[in-house]
Short mmCIF file of C-alpha atoms in Angstrom, two decimals:
data_model
loop_
_atom_site.label_atom_id
_atom_site.label_comp_id
_atom_site.label_asym_id
_atom_site.label_seq_id
_atom_site.Cartn_x
_atom_site.Cartn_y
_atom_site.Cartn_z
CA MET E 94 -38.43 -13.29 -12.48
CA PRO E 95 -35.03 -11.98 -11.72
CA ARG E 96 -36.45 -8.36 -11.00
CA LYS E 97 -39.25 -9.95 -8.65
CA ASN E 98 -37.03 -12.20 -7.19
CA GLU E 99 -34.74 -9.08 -6.45
CA GLU E 100 -37.56 -6.79 -5.06
CA ARG E 101 -38.64 -9.92 -2.58
CA LEU E 102 -35.04 -10.10 -1.19
CA ALA E 103 -34.95 -6.14 -0.55
CA LYS E 104 -37.98 -6.80 1.14
CA LEU E 105 -37.18 -9.17 3.42
CA LEU E 106 -33.70 -7.76 4.01
CA LYS E 107 -35.95 -4.56 4.40
CA GLY E 108 -33.49 -2.93 1.55
CA ILE E 109 -33.70 -1.55 -1.75
CA LYS E 110 -33.33 -3.22 -4.98
CA VAL E 111 -30.67 -1.67 -6.94
CA PRO E 112 -31.86 -0.10 -10.11
CA LEU E 113 -30.63 -1.88 -13.38
CA SER E 114 -29.31 -4.50 -11.25
CA GLY E 115 -26.31 -2.69 -9.96
CA SER E 116 -25.61 -1.97 -13.89
CA LEU E 117 -25.00 1.80 -13.33
CA TRP E 118 -21.60 2.93 -12.72
CA TYR E 119 -22.31 4.23 -9.51
CA ARG E 120 -24.57 1.78 -8.53
CA LYS E 121 -23.73 -1.71 -7.99
CA GLU E 122 -25.09 -5.47 -6.94
CA ASP E 123 -28.79 -6.29 -6.74
CA VAL E 124 -29.89 -5.05 -3.20
CA GLU E 125 -28.39 -2.34 -0.40
CA THR E 126 -29.09 -2.49 2.86
CA ASP E 127 -27.77 -0.35 6.17
CA ASP E 128 -25.13 -2.49 6.32
CA TYR E 129 -24.73 -4.69 3.14
CA LEU E 130 -24.11 -4.29 -0.47
CA VAL E 131 -25.84 -7.63 -1.80
CA GLN E 132 -25.11 -9.92 -5.21
CA LEU E 133 -28.21 -12.43 -5.31
CA LYS E 134 -27.56 -15.38 -7.20
CA THR E 135 -30.90 -17.46 -8.52
CA THR E 136 -31.03 -20.82 -9.80
CA SER E 137 -33.28 -23.47 -11.17
CA LYS E 138 -31.49 -26.59 -10.60
CA GLY E 139 -30.37 -28.88 -8.01
CA THR E 140 -26.79 -26.89 -7.81
CA ALA E 141 -25.25 -23.74 -7.83
CA SER E 142 -21.94 -22.65 -9.13
CA PHE E 143 -20.07 -19.25 -9.34
CA LYS E 144 -16.53 -17.76 -10.31
CA LEU E 145 -14.48 -16.37 -7.60
CA SER E 146 -14.46 -13.57 -9.68
CA VAL E 147 -17.66 -12.96 -8.64
CA LEU E 148 -16.90 -12.91 -4.86
CA ASP E 149 -13.95 -10.69 -5.44
CA ILE E 150 -16.04 -8.40 -7.53
CA LEU E 151 -18.77 -8.23 -4.69
CA VAL E 152 -15.98 -7.43 -2.16
CA LYS E 153 -14.60 -4.80 -4.02
CA HIS E 154 -17.81 -3.18 -4.69
CA SER E 155 -18.94 -3.55 -0.97
CA LEU E 156 -15.14 -1.71 -0.11
CA VAL E 157 -16.40 1.14 -2.09
CA SER E 158 -19.64 1.78 -0.71
CA HIS E 159 -18.82 1.07 2.90
CA LYS E 160 -21.29 -1.90 3.04
CA LYS E 161 -20.36 -5.48 3.93
CA PRO E 162 -20.53 -8.04 1.09
CA LEU E 163 -23.70 -10.39 1.13
CA LEU E 164 -24.37 -13.12 -1.24
CA VAL E 165 -27.79 -14.94 -1.29
CA LEU E 166 -27.93 -18.15 -3.18
CA GLU E 167 -32.07 -18.73 -4.21
CA PHE E 168 -33.00 -22.40 -4.97
CA THR E 169 -36.41 -22.02 -6.96
CA LYS E 170 -36.42 -26.08 -7.57
CA GLU E 171 -39.89 -27.43 -6.97
CA GLY E 172 -39.73 -28.73 -3.13
CA CYS E 173 -36.46 -27.57 -1.82
CA PHE E 174 -36.66 -27.46 1.57
CA GLU E 175 -34.56 -24.16 2.61
CA PRO E 176 -34.70 -22.11 -0.74
CA MET E 177 -32.22 -19.26 0.18
CA TRP E 178 -28.89 -19.43 1.86
CA VAL E 179 -26.26 -16.59 2.70
CA ALA E 180 -22.30 -16.47 2.07
CA MET E 181 -20.40 -13.90 3.81
CA PRO E 182 -16.83 -13.38 4.87
CA LEU E 183 -15.68 -15.64 7.65
CA GLY E 184 -14.96 -12.27 9.79
CA ASP E 185 -18.38 -10.82 9.19
CA TYR E 186 -19.97 -13.38 10.31
CA LEU E 187 -17.86 -13.79 13.55
CA GLU E 188 -19.05 -10.40 14.22
CA LEU E 189 -22.59 -10.89 14.37
CA LYS E 190 -21.57 -13.12 17.67
#
């Protein structure tokens, strides 16, 4: 199921799914767009948690690839009103305005 979620997210963002979920040394994270390097975290529970190191690694990979980091949280629990959420550095968000 995670592979399908990544493919769907890539389509939504008009990007590409990174082969092998970014486990290649030269391609990291889950989805890549022209501007963003995206990590997708999916959960079927009503909560999501991740370590700060997930964000640190995402930022490191995005700097190397000259893209902005984007973390997408997807809740697949039945009845979830808004299943996908985005987290990004505040500075990147302020640039959108």
